Short mmCIF file of C-alpha atoms (C1' of nucleotides) in Angstrom, two decimals:
data_model
loop_
_atom_site.label_atom_id
_atom_site.label_comp_id
_atom_site.label_asym_id
_atom_site.label_seq_id
_atom_site.Cartn_x
_atom_site.Cartn_y
_atom_site.Cartn_z
CA MET A 215 18.41 42.95 -50.84
CA ASN A 216 14.92 41.56 -51.04
CA PRO A 217 12.71 44.59 -51.80
CA THR A 218 9.94 43.43 -49.47
CA CYS A 219 12.35 42.99 -46.58
CA ALA A 220 14.04 46.30 -47.36
CA SER A 221 10.86 48.22 -46.58
CA CYS A 222 9.63 45.90 -43.84
CA PRO A 223 8.66 47.92 -40.75
CA VAL A 224 9.73 45.13 -38.39
CA ARG A 225 12.98 44.22 -40.16
CA ASP A 226 14.97 45.22 -37.08
CA SER A 227 12.76 43.66 -34.43
CA ALA A 228 11.30 40.45 -35.88
CA ALA A 229 12.90 37.05 -35.37
CA CYS A 230 14.56 37.23 -38.79
CA SER A 231 16.48 40.36 -37.73
CA VAL A 232 19.18 38.12 -36.27
CA LEU A 233 20.05 36.83 -39.74
CA THR A 234 22.61 38.34 -42.08
CA GLU A 235 21.37 40.08 -45.23
CA GLU A 236 22.16 37.06 -47.40
CA GLU A 237 20.53 34.65 -44.99
CA ARG A 238 17.46 36.79 -44.77
CA ASP A 239 17.22 37.00 -48.54
CA THR A 240 17.43 33.24 -48.80
CA LEU A 241 14.72 32.81 -46.20
CA ALA A 242 12.59 35.45 -47.93
CA LEU A 243 12.49 33.26 -51.04
CA ALA A 244 10.44 30.75 -49.06
CA GLY A 245 8.20 33.37 -47.48
CA HIS A 246 5.03 34.98 -48.73
CA THR A 247 3.41 38.20 -47.67
CA ARG A 248 -0.24 38.00 -46.80
CA SER A 249 -2.89 40.52 -45.87
CA LEU A 250 -5.78 39.81 -43.54
CA LYS A 251 -8.90 41.90 -43.17
CA ARG A 252 -10.26 42.55 -39.69
CA GLY A 253 -11.99 39.38 -38.54
CA GLU A 254 -10.33 37.18 -41.13
CA MET A 255 -8.79 33.95 -39.89
CA LEU A 256 -5.15 32.99 -40.44
CA PHE A 257 -5.80 29.40 -39.40
CA ALA A 258 -8.24 27.48 -37.25
CA ALA A 259 -7.80 24.97 -34.44
CA GLY A 260 -7.33 21.56 -35.97
CA ASP A 261 -5.71 22.76 -39.19
CA ASP A 262 -2.74 20.65 -40.12
CA GLN A 263 0.06 22.21 -42.09
CA ALA A 264 -0.91 25.54 -40.56
CA ALA A 265 1.63 28.09 -41.66
CA CYS A 266 3.91 30.07 -39.38
CA ALA A 267 4.13 33.82 -39.66
CA THR A 268 5.72 36.99 -38.45
CA LEU A 269 3.22 39.79 -37.98
CA VAL A 270 4.32 42.86 -39.93
CA SER A 271 1.52 45.24 -39.07
CA GLY A 272 -1.89 45.13 -37.41
CA ALA A 273 -2.86 42.82 -34.55
CA LEU A 274 -3.94 39.21 -34.12
CA LYS A 275 -5.68 37.25 -31.42
CA VAL A 276 -5.12 33.61 -30.48
CA SER A 277 -8.32 32.13 -29.12
CA ALA A 278 -9.96 28.89 -28.13
CA ILE A 279 -13.62 28.12 -28.67
CA SER A 280 -15.25 26.06 -25.93
CA SER A 281 -17.71 23.34 -26.70
CA ASP A 282 -20.50 25.64 -25.53
CA GLY A 283 -19.46 28.21 -28.13
CA SER A 284 -17.85 30.75 -25.83
CA GLU A 285 -14.50 32.16 -26.86
CA GLN A 286 -11.45 32.62 -24.67
CA ILE A 287 -8.70 34.89 -25.98
CA LEU A 288 -5.35 33.36 -25.08
CA ALA A 289 -2.91 35.86 -26.52
CA LEU A 290 -2.58 39.05 -28.51
CA ILE A 291 0.07 39.26 -31.21
CA HIS A 292 1.69 42.60 -31.95
CA PRO A 293 3.89 43.55 -34.92
CA ALA A 294 7.18 41.60 -34.99
CA GLY A 295 5.45 38.81 -33.09
CA PHE A 296 5.74 35.26 -34.32
CA ILE A 297 2.78 32.96 -34.58
CA GLY A 298 2.68 29.24 -35.20
CA GLU A 299 3.20 25.97 -33.37
CA LEU A 300 6.41 24.55 -34.75
CA PHE A 301 6.27 21.09 -33.26
CA ALA A 302 2.58 20.27 -32.98
CA PRO A 303 1.03 18.13 -35.71
CA TYR A 304 -1.77 20.65 -36.09
CA ALA A 305 -2.89 23.99 -34.70
CA HIS A 306 -4.55 23.94 -31.28
CA HIS A 307 -6.14 27.37 -31.45
CA ASP A 308 -7.73 29.84 -33.82
CA VAL A 309 -5.76 32.86 -34.98
CA VAL A 310 -7.82 35.82 -36.18
CA ALA A 311 -6.98 39.37 -37.23
CA LEU A 312 -8.22 42.02 -34.80
CA THR A 313 -7.49 44.77 -37.32
CA ASP A 314 -6.39 44.73 -40.95
CA SER A 315 -2.98 43.08 -40.82
CA LYS A 316 0.02 42.18 -42.91
CA LEU A 317 2.05 39.06 -42.33
CA CYS A 318 5.11 37.31 -43.64
CA THR A 319 4.17 33.63 -43.76
CA PHE A 320 6.25 30.48 -44.11
CA ALA A 321 5.37 26.87 -44.64
CA ARG A 322 6.21 24.70 -41.65
CA THR A 323 8.72 22.67 -43.63
CA ASP A 324 10.56 25.82 -44.65
CA ILE A 325 10.71 27.10 -41.09
CA ASP A 326 11.88 23.71 -39.86
CA ARG A 327 14.68 23.77 -42.42
CA ALA A 328 15.60 27.36 -41.54
CA ILE A 329 15.82 26.50 -37.85
CA GLU A 330 18.20 23.68 -38.67
CA THR A 331 20.25 25.87 -40.99
CA TYR A 332 20.42 29.05 -38.93
CA PRO A 333 21.06 28.44 -35.22
CA ALA A 334 20.66 32.15 -34.55
CA LEU A 335 17.07 31.92 -35.80
CA ALA A 336 16.34 29.05 -33.42
CA ARG A 337 17.71 31.13 -30.55
CA ALA A 338 15.64 34.13 -31.60
CA LEU A 339 12.49 32.01 -31.71
CA LEU A 340 13.40 30.49 -28.35
CA ARG A 341 13.61 33.94 -26.88
CA ARG A 342 10.30 34.91 -28.42
CA ALA A 343 8.64 31.71 -27.16
CA GLN A 344 9.82 32.43 -23.63
CA GLU A 345 8.47 35.96 -23.88
CA ASP A 346 5.15 34.61 -25.14
CA LEU A 347 5.15 32.17 -22.26
CA LEU A 348 5.67 34.98 -19.80
CA ALA A 349 2.93 37.08 -21.40
CA THR A 350 0.51 34.13 -21.24
CA ARG A 351 1.39 33.52 -17.59
CA ASN A 352 0.72 37.15 -16.85
CA LEU A 353 -2.68 36.81 -18.47
CA LEU A 354 -3.30 33.66 -16.46
CA GLU A 355 -2.35 35.47 -13.29
CA LEU A 356 -4.83 38.14 -14.28
CA ALA A 357 -7.60 35.65 -15.05
CA GLY A 358 -7.03 33.84 -11.76
CA ASN A 359 -7.54 37.08 -9.91
CA ALA A 360 -10.85 37.18 -8.10
CA SER A 361 -12.35 40.53 -8.89
CA ALA A 362 -13.62 41.66 -12.29
CA GLU A 363 -12.57 45.22 -11.53
CA CYS A 364 -8.98 44.13 -10.85
CA ARG A 365 -8.82 42.24 -14.11
CA LEU A 366 -10.09 45.13 -16.17
CA ALA A 367 -7.85 47.64 -14.43
CA ALA A 368 -4.82 45.42 -14.99
CA LEU A 369 -5.70 44.91 -18.64
CA LEU A 370 -6.14 48.64 -19.20
CA HIS A 371 -2.83 49.21 -17.49
CA ASP A 372 -1.13 46.77 -19.83
CA PHE A 373 -2.80 48.35 -22.85
CA ALA A 374 -1.62 51.76 -21.73
CA ALA A 375 1.91 50.40 -21.45
CA ALA A 376 1.68 48.73 -24.85
CA ALA A 377 0.31 51.88 -26.48
CA SER A 378 3.19 53.97 -25.16
CA ASP A 379 6.07 54.02 -27.62
CA SER A 380 8.67 54.24 -24.90
CA SER A 381 7.04 51.18 -23.28
CA CYS A 382 8.55 52.37 -20.02
CA ASN A 383 5.68 54.61 -19.04
CA LEU A 384 1.98 54.66 -19.75
CA ALA A 385 0.27 56.28 -22.71
CA ARG A 386 -1.97 59.03 -21.36
CA LYS A 387 -4.59 58.53 -24.07
CA PHE A 388 -5.02 55.52 -26.30
CA GLU A 389 -7.52 53.54 -28.35
CA LEU A 390 -8.56 50.12 -27.11
CA PRO A 391 -7.42 47.43 -29.53
CA LEU A 392 -10.40 45.28 -28.56
CA SER A 393 -14.16 45.58 -28.50
CA ARG A 394 -16.05 45.11 -25.24
CA GLY A 395 -16.89 41.58 -26.28
CA GLU A 396 -13.26 40.78 -26.98
CA ILE A 397 -12.19 42.24 -23.64
CA ALA A 398 -14.82 40.05 -22.02
CA ASP A 399 -13.50 36.98 -23.86
CA MET A 400 -10.01 37.83 -22.75
CA LEU A 401 -10.88 38.22 -19.09
CA GLY A 402 -13.44 35.43 -18.85
CA LEU A 403 -16.26 37.90 -18.14
CA THR A 404 -19.42 39.00 -19.90
CA ILE A 405 -19.89 42.10 -22.02
CA GLU A 406 -22.24 43.58 -19.47
CA THR A 407 -19.83 43.14 -16.58
CA VAL A 408 -17.01 44.72 -18.57
CA SER A 409 -19.24 47.66 -19.43
CA ARG A 410 -20.28 48.09 -15.81
CA LYS A 411 -16.69 47.96 -14.59
CA PHE A 412 -15.70 50.57 -17.15
CA GLY A 413 -18.38 52.71 -15.56
CA LYS A 414 -17.00 52.01 -12.09
CA LEU A 415 -13.46 52.93 -13.10
CA GLU A 416 -14.69 56.15 -14.69
CA GLU A 417 -16.82 56.92 -11.66
CA ALA A 418 -13.83 56.31 -9.40
CA GLY A 419 -11.87 58.89 -11.41
CA ALA A 420 -9.24 56.46 -12.69
CA ILE A 421 -10.10 56.79 -16.38
CA ALA A 422 -12.34 58.71 -18.76
CA ARG A 423 -14.02 57.19 -21.81
CA LYS A 424 -13.73 59.08 -25.10
CA GLY A 425 -16.19 57.51 -27.51
CA LYS A 426 -16.48 53.75 -27.74
CA ARG A 427 -12.82 52.83 -27.69
CA GLY A 428 -10.96 55.90 -26.55
CA ILE A 429 -9.48 55.82 -23.05
CA GLU A 430 -7.81 58.61 -21.14
CA LEU A 431 -5.93 57.86 -17.95
CA ILE A 432 -6.90 60.34 -15.25
CA GLU A 433 -5.25 58.66 -12.28
CA PRO A 434 -2.75 56.01 -13.38
CA LYS A 435 -1.77 55.41 -9.76
CA LEU A 436 -5.36 54.69 -8.85
CA LEU A 437 -5.72 52.30 -11.78
CA GLN A 438 -2.60 50.49 -10.68
CA SER A 439 -3.75 50.17 -7.09
CA ILE A 440 -7.13 48.85 -8.20
CA SER A 441 -5.36 46.31 -10.41
CA GLY A 442 -3.41 45.06 -7.40
CA ARG A 443 -0.17 45.00 -9.37
CA GLN A 444 3.09 46.30 -8.07
CA PHE A 445 4.74 46.31 -11.47
CA ALA A 446 3.71 47.20 -14.96
CA LEU A 447 4.44 45.15 -18.04
CA ASN A 448 5.29 46.07 -21.60
CA GLU A 449 3.97 44.21 -24.63
CA HIS A 450 6.62 41.55 -24.28
CA GLY A 451 5.63 40.85 -20.70
CA THR A 452 8.85 42.18 -19.29
CA VAL A 453 8.71 44.25 -16.15
CA ILE A 454 9.47 47.91 -16.45
CA MET B 38 30.33 8.73 -19.47
CA ASN B 39 29.39 11.02 -16.62
CA PRO B 40 28.22 8.69 -13.82
CA THR B 41 25.37 10.99 -12.79
CA CYS B 42 24.06 11.22 -16.33
CA ALA B 43 24.47 7.48 -16.83
CA SER B 44 21.91 6.73 -14.15
CA CYS B 45 19.70 9.75 -14.80
CA PRO B 46 16.06 8.70 -15.12
CA VAL B 47 15.31 11.41 -17.67
CA ARG B 48 18.46 11.02 -19.76
CA ASP B 49 16.37 10.03 -22.78
CA SER B 50 13.62 12.59 -22.45
CA ALA B 51 15.17 15.80 -21.06
CA ALA B 52 16.41 18.61 -23.27
CA CYS B 53 19.98 17.36 -23.01
CA SER B 54 18.99 14.04 -24.62
CA VAL B 55 19.52 15.62 -28.05
CA LEU B 56 23.24 15.99 -27.35
CA THR B 57 25.90 13.41 -28.14
CA GLU B 58 27.55 11.59 -25.24
CA GLU B 59 30.63 13.80 -25.40
CA GLU B 60 28.59 16.96 -25.61
CA ARG B 61 26.47 15.89 -22.68
CA ASP B 62 29.53 15.09 -20.61
CA THR B 63 30.93 18.54 -21.34
CA LEU B 64 27.67 20.17 -20.35
CA ALA B 65 27.49 18.02 -17.22
CA LEU B 66 30.75 19.56 -16.01
CA ALA B 67 28.91 22.86 -15.66
CA GLY B 68 25.84 21.33 -14.04
CA HIS B 69 25.08 20.54 -10.43
CA THR B 70 22.57 18.16 -8.95
CA ARG B 71 20.32 19.56 -6.29
CA SER B 72 17.67 18.13 -4.02
CA LEU B 73 14.66 20.05 -2.80
CA LYS B 74 12.40 19.06 0.08
CA ARG B 75 8.65 19.45 -0.33
CA GLY B 76 7.84 23.14 0.03
CA GLU B 77 11.42 24.27 -0.53
CA MET B 78 11.94 27.08 -3.03
CA LEU B 79 14.23 26.84 -6.06
CA PHE B 80 14.09 30.57 -6.63
CA ALA B 81 11.75 33.45 -5.92
CA ALA B 82 10.27 36.16 -8.09
CA GLY B 83 12.79 38.97 -8.37
CA ASP B 84 15.88 36.80 -7.96
CA ASP B 85 18.56 37.77 -10.41
CA GLN B 86 20.99 35.16 -11.61
CA ALA B 87 18.31 32.56 -10.94
CA ALA B 88 19.59 29.23 -12.15
CA CYS B 89 18.03 27.12 -14.86
CA ALA B 90 17.30 23.47 -14.24
CA THR B 91 16.01 20.23 -15.62
CA LEU B 92 13.72 18.40 -13.22
CA VAL B 93 14.97 14.86 -12.69
CA SER B 94 12.35 13.58 -10.27
CA GLY B 95 9.52 14.98 -8.19
CA ALA B 96 7.32 17.92 -9.14
CA LEU B 97 7.54 21.71 -9.05
CA LYS B 98 5.06 24.51 -9.24
CA VAL B 99 5.53 27.94 -10.80
CA SER B 100 3.43 30.49 -8.98
CA ALA B 101 2.79 34.19 -8.64
CA ILE B 102 1.90 35.88 -5.36
CA SER B 103 -0.55 38.77 -5.67
CA SER B 104 -0.15 41.90 -3.63
CA ASP B 105 -3.03 40.72 -1.43
CA GLY B 106 -1.11 37.57 -0.61
CA SER B 107 -3.10 35.11 -2.69
CA GLU B 108 -1.18 32.65 -4.79
CA GLN B 109 -1.87 31.71 -8.40
CA ILE B 110 -0.23 28.55 -9.71
CA LEU B 111 0.88 29.18 -13.29
CA ALA B 112 2.43 25.86 -14.21
CA LEU B 113 3.37 22.42 -12.97
CA ILE B 114 6.75 20.99 -13.90
CA HIS B 115 7.11 17.26 -14.34
CA PRO B 116 10.32 15.21 -14.62
CA ALA B 117 12.33 16.07 -17.75
CA GLY B 118 10.77 19.53 -17.70
CA PHE B 119 12.99 22.57 -17.97
CA ILE B 120 12.60 25.57 -15.69
CA GLY B 121 14.17 28.97 -15.97
CA GLU B 122 13.78 32.20 -17.88
CA LEU B 123 16.72 32.38 -20.21
CA PHE B 124 16.39 35.94 -21.41
CA ALA B 125 14.81 37.83 -18.53
CA PRO B 126 17.13 39.82 -16.26
CA TYR B 127 15.51 38.17 -13.23
CA ALA B 128 12.87 35.62 -12.35
CA HIS B 129 9.25 36.75 -12.60
CA HIS B 130 7.72 33.95 -10.54
CA ASP B 131 8.36 31.67 -7.61
CA VAL B 132 9.33 28.06 -8.21
CA VAL B 133 8.62 25.68 -5.33
CA ALA B 134 8.86 21.90 -4.91
CA LEU B 135 5.48 20.17 -4.55
CA THR B 136 7.18 16.95 -3.47
CA ASP B 137 10.76 16.04 -2.66
CA SER B 138 12.55 16.63 -5.94
CA LYS B 139 15.89 16.25 -7.66
CA LEU B 140 17.17 18.70 -10.23
CA CYS B 141 20.08 19.22 -12.54
CA THR B 142 20.88 22.93 -12.31
CA PHE B 143 22.96 25.22 -14.51
CA ALA B 144 24.08 28.79 -14.13
CA ARG B 145 22.52 31.09 -16.67
CA THR B 146 25.87 31.92 -18.23
CA ASP B 147 26.62 28.22 -18.75
CA ILE B 148 23.25 27.61 -20.39
CA ASP B 149 23.69 30.66 -22.57
CA ARG B 150 27.04 29.36 -23.73
CA ALA B 151 25.66 25.86 -24.33
CA ILE B 152 22.83 27.25 -26.45
CA GLU B 153 25.37 29.06 -28.58
CA THR B 154 27.59 26.00 -28.83
CA TYR B 155 24.96 23.33 -29.42
CA PRO B 156 22.25 24.37 -31.89
CA ALA B 157 20.40 21.12 -31.20
CA LEU B 158 20.03 22.15 -27.56
CA ALA B 159 18.52 25.47 -28.60
CA ARG B 160 16.04 23.65 -30.80
CA ALA B 161 15.18 21.24 -27.98
CA LEU B 162 14.56 24.13 -25.61
CA LEU B 163 12.52 25.89 -28.27
CA ARG B 164 10.33 22.82 -28.56
CA ARG B 165 9.97 22.62 -24.80
CA ALA B 166 9.12 26.32 -24.56
CA GLN B 167 6.40 25.91 -27.15
CA GLU B 168 5.00 22.93 -25.25
CA ASP B 169 5.05 24.95 -22.04
CA LEU B 170 3.30 27.76 -23.87
CA LEU B 171 0.59 25.37 -25.00
CA ALA B 172 0.18 23.93 -21.51
CA THR B 173 -0.13 27.42 -20.05
CA ARG B 174 -2.70 28.37 -22.67
CA ASN B 175 -4.68 25.27 -21.83
CA LEU B 176 -4.65 26.29 -18.19
CA LEU B 177 -5.71 29.79 -19.18
CA GLU B 178 -8.55 28.36 -21.23
CA LEU B 179 -9.54 26.38 -18.17
CA ALA B 180 -9.36 29.38 -15.83
CA GLY B 181 -11.40 31.50 -18.21
CA ASN B 182 -14.14 28.91 -18.12
CA ALA B 183 -17.15 30.03 -16.16
CA SER B 184 -18.07 27.12 -13.94
CA ALA B 185 -16.03 25.86 -11.01
CA GLU B 186 -17.21 22.31 -11.64
CA CYS B 187 -15.93 22.44 -15.25
CA ARG B 188 -12.54 23.64 -14.12
CA LEU B 189 -12.13 20.93 -11.51
CA ALA B 190 -13.36 18.21 -13.86
CA ALA B 191 -10.95 19.34 -16.57
CA LEU B 192 -8.05 19.48 -14.10
CA LEU B 193 -8.80 15.99 -12.80
CA HIS B 194 -8.99 14.77 -16.37
CA ASP B 195 -5.57 16.23 -17.10
CA PHE B 196 -4.13 14.72 -13.92
CA ALA B 197 -5.53 11.34 -14.87
CA ALA B 198 -3.86 11.66 -18.27
CA ALA B 199 -0.59 12.76 -16.70
CA ALA B 200 -0.68 9.90 -14.18
CA SER B 201 -1.12 7.33 -16.91
CA ASP B 202 2.21 6.04 -18.15
CA SER B 203 0.96 5.52 -21.67
CA SER B 204 -0.26 9.14 -21.64
CA CYS B 205 -2.74 8.12 -24.30
CA ASN B 206 -5.45 6.98 -21.94
CA LEU B 207 -6.45 7.89 -18.42
CA ALA B 208 -5.13 6.38 -15.22
CA ARG B 209 -8.03 4.66 -13.48
CA LYS B 210 -6.72 5.43 -10.02
CA PHE B 211 -4.16 8.03 -9.06
CA GLU B 212 -2.94 10.28 -6.26
CA LEU B 213 -3.51 14.00 -6.57
CA PRO B 214 -0.18 15.83 -6.82
CA LEU B 215 -1.72 18.87 -5.14
CA SER B 216 -3.49 19.68 -1.89
CA ARG B 217 -6.98 21.21 -1.98
CA GLY B 218 -5.45 24.61 -1.40
CA GLU B 219 -3.04 24.19 -4.29
CA ILE B 220 -5.85 23.06 -6.59
CA ALA B 221 -7.77 26.15 -5.51
CA ASP B 222 -4.74 28.35 -6.27
CA MET B 223 -4.42 26.72 -9.66
CA LEU B 224 -8.05 27.21 -10.64
CA GLY B 225 -8.57 30.61 -9.07
CA LEU B 226 -11.09 29.23 -6.58
CA THR B 227 -11.28 28.83 -2.81
CA ILE B 228 -10.53 25.70 -0.82
CA GLU B 229 -14.16 25.38 0.18
CA THR B 230 -15.45 25.55 -3.36
CA VAL B 231 -12.96 22.93 -4.50
CA SER B 232 -14.01 20.65 -1.67
CA ARG B 233 -17.68 21.11 -2.50
CA LYS B 234 -17.12 20.41 -6.18
CA PHE B 235 -15.23 17.23 -5.30
CA GLY B 236 -18.36 16.25 -3.43
CA LYS B 237 -20.54 17.07 -6.43
CA LEU B 238 -18.38 15.02 -8.79
CA GLU B 239 -18.44 12.08 -6.41
CA GLU B 240 -22.19 12.44 -5.93
CA ALA B 241 -22.64 12.54 -9.71
CA GLY B 242 -20.79 9.24 -9.93
CA ALA B 243 -17.90 10.55 -11.97
CA ILE B 244 -15.20 9.90 -9.36
CA ALA B 245 -14.65 8.34 -5.96
CA ARG B 246 -12.35 9.74 -3.30
CA LYS B 247 -9.96 7.34 -1.58
CA GLY B 248 -8.53 9.14 1.42
CA LYS B 249 -7.42 12.75 1.12
CA ARG B 250 -5.59 12.59 -2.18
CA GLY B 251 -6.62 9.33 -3.79
CA ILE B 252 -8.94 9.55 -6.80
CA GLU B 253 -10.63 6.76 -8.69
CA LEU B 254 -12.31 7.44 -11.99
CA ILE B 255 -15.73 5.82 -12.04
CA GLU B 256 -17.11 7.40 -15.19
CA PRO B 257 -14.35 9.03 -17.25
CA LYS B 258 -16.87 9.88 -19.99
CA LEU B 259 -19.01 11.73 -17.48
CA LEU B 260 -16.00 13.61 -16.14
CA GLN B 261 -15.07 14.62 -19.65
CA SER B 262 -18.56 15.82 -20.50
CA ILE B 263 -18.70 17.87 -17.30
CA SER B 264 -15.36 19.41 -18.17
CA GLY B 265 -16.74 20.54 -21.51
CA ARG B 266 -13.65 19.34 -23.36
CA GLN B 267 -13.76 17.37 -26.55
CA PHE B 268 -10.15 16.35 -26.33
CA ALA B 269 -7.85 15.21 -23.59
CA LEU B 270 -4.31 16.41 -23.04
CA ASN B 271 -1.18 14.74 -21.85
CA GLU B 272 1.37 16.37 -19.59
CA HIS B 273 2.95 18.16 -22.51
CA GLY B 274 -0.35 19.68 -23.55
CA THR B 275 -0.52 17.71 -26.77
CA VAL B 276 -3.87 16.31 -27.79
CA ILE B 277 -4.31 12.59 -27.62
"C1'" DC C 212 -34.71 57.81 -42.69
"C1'" DG C 213 -34.47 52.92 -41.23
"C1'" DC C 214 -31.78 49.43 -39.90
"C1'" DA C 215 -27.69 47.10 -37.89
"C1'" DT C 216 -24.11 46.89 -34.62
"C1'" DA C 217 -22.04 48.02 -30.37
"C1'" DC C 218 -22.52 49.63 -26.02
"C1'" DT C 219 -24.98 50.89 -21.68
"C1'" DT C 220 -28.19 50.31 -17.97
"C1'" DG C 221 -31.56 47.92 -14.92
"C1'" DA C 222 -33.81 43.94 -12.41
"C1'" DC C 223 -33.32 39.48 -10.94
"C1'" DG C 224 -31.35 34.77 -10.21
"C1'" DT C 225 -27.47 31.88 -9.52
"C1'" DC C 226 -23.17 30.59 -8.02
"C1'" DA C 227 -18.85 31.27 -5.70
"C1'" DT C 228 -17.05 33.45 -1.63
"C1'" DT C 229 -16.96 34.40 3.15
"C1'" DC C 230 -17.25 33.32 7.84
"C1'" DA C 231 -17.94 29.81 10.95
"C1'" DA C 232 -17.98 25.36 12.93
"C1'" DA C 233 -17.22 20.55 12.82
"C1'" DC C 234 -14.47 16.67 11.25
"C1'" DC C 235 -10.53 13.54 10.66
"C1'" DG C 236 -5.86 11.60 10.68
"C1'" DT C 237 -1.50 12.30 12.77
"C1'" DG C 238 1.80 13.26 16.01
"C1'" DT C 239 3.01 14.72 20.89
"C1'" DG C 240 3.11 14.59 25.67
"C1'" DG C 241 1.15 13.14 29.98
"C1'" DC D 280 -3.36 4.30 26.51
"C1'" DC D 281 -5.65 8.54 26.34
"C1'" DA D 282 -5.98 13.58 25.91
"C1'" DC D 283 -4.85 17.15 23.20
"C1'" DA D 284 -3.41 20.16 19.59
"C1'" DC D 285 -2.70 20.83 14.75
"C1'" DG D 286 -3.14 20.89 9.65
"C1'" DG D 287 -5.91 19.66 6.10
"C1'" DT D 288 -10.52 18.89 4.84
"C1'" DT D 289 -15.54 18.95 4.91
"C1'" DT D 290 -19.97 21.07 5.64
"C1'" DG D 291 -23.37 24.78 6.60
"C1'" DA D 292 -25.65 29.45 6.25
"C1'" DA D 293 -25.54 34.12 4.63
"C1'" DT D 294 -23.64 37.56 1.81
"C1'" DG D 295 -22.32 39.49 -2.43
"C1'" DA D 296 -20.55 39.44 -7.13
"C1'" DC D 297 -21.13 38.13 -11.64
"C1'" DG D 298 -24.25 36.21 -15.15
"C1'" DT D 299 -28.66 36.33 -17.52
"C1'" DC D 300 -32.40 38.42 -19.65
"C1'" DA D 301 -34.35 42.40 -21.28
"C1'" DA D 302 -34.84 47.10 -22.49
"C1'" DG D 303 -32.83 51.26 -23.87
"C1'" DT D 304 -29.20 54.44 -26.04
"C1'" DA D 305 -25.85 55.81 -29.18
"C1'" DT D 306 -23.22 55.53 -33.67
"C1'" DG D 307 -22.64 54.42 -38.27
"C1'" DC D 308 -24.10 52.87 -42.88
"C1'" DG D 309 -27.03 51.95 -46.76
#
DNA sequence: CGCATACTTGACGTCATTCAAACCGTGTGG
DNA sequence: CCACACGGTTTGAATGACGTCAAGTATGCG
């Protein structure tokens, strides 16, 4: 067995987990591991031949930069997530590491060949693409929501769900994966508004802030009612 | 050859176009054609066993209803588009016909089997899912944009690109596929604001309104600069 | 200790929403 | 034919929310 794959923390959850051991070893010959420091870019919008990758550890953001320089975060990638546009001639968006990350990268041609060779891999990527689509639609639903307070409450709710290992109930305490500025970019707000709404939520008794990024849920029910959501979502965007 | 498929207007562009004639005929045995009147619902959020479908003619919208009753349009489906969540236990969003539409529907179990049987179909759906993902991200980018005028200008620009048959340049005159209210739901604005911004764009000399839904592009360059986009997008979200 | 970075807080202006009324094209019934 | 109601749209005035600008407060690092 490929030694890198043998110790891979996402070997049972990534797209390649649907392959047999031999198939995976063959695919691994074409892959390369890569480390990214926080803030480092995997590829930029406009890059051709941008690689594809499975995220092994850490976190990535997919973002678009407007002509006026403002950034809009379009997606967060968690471990076992797959990143890369398989059929576009070049990348449409930037992909940047939110924290120090490890990836398993593949050249586009190698992935294209693997998809042809291993139908199970194509199905696994199809499933992942549909989950990404759902997650993006949930974010769009959130961004279309009128109130800034709703958006922040919903985002915190999702983070709490993502931070919980069971993913079926909320983590009571967790660290925000994003800075205030990144939260603002994600929700289409400003840093100041995000900060103020954090204050409002704390004042309302829904949450408590522990340092810059620590969050403790005081009243999850209240947070949920402020967010205007009936259902919660795990990191794959599926309802729980 | 299956008579329905033989005369199907999207037989060369839908997902099933990657199949051989025999394969397509076999798949067609499991499919059903269905017509929807404007406003009729294909399936609602929460439906289990929601069918999958290829849109043959007309237009659909995918939308989410918030707990406060407001609607957010998440996607538009054009002919040859595929609709349906293949791996979710039930539908997460409503799908409604914007105009009288014809579809080719399949039960989930039949599609699942076809994906297993025909690897090319899985790859075609993977490609389509990635295109949908890109289109949704573009809409998200648009919704995250600050100004209402930018959003409307960008949406009109996309509609003009979608209305053009060449899809590489803009249609000079076209009919809006959406009512003011639907545009508002898509952009996260109110009907009144949309109406006012139409007025602004006309006043600025970028467009002219012909009746309720007719639009004529007077200054496409101006529209594009107002939208703040460097690039235009066709209906698949690919840059042109 | 000094500086840099991130976050918070306040005052003010702008822009989208809200509520309200008027408008227009269409269809219906007298 | 006209009167009327109805849905979709436009327009107006006032409110309020978010953005902007600016100052102030941590927290960490050299």
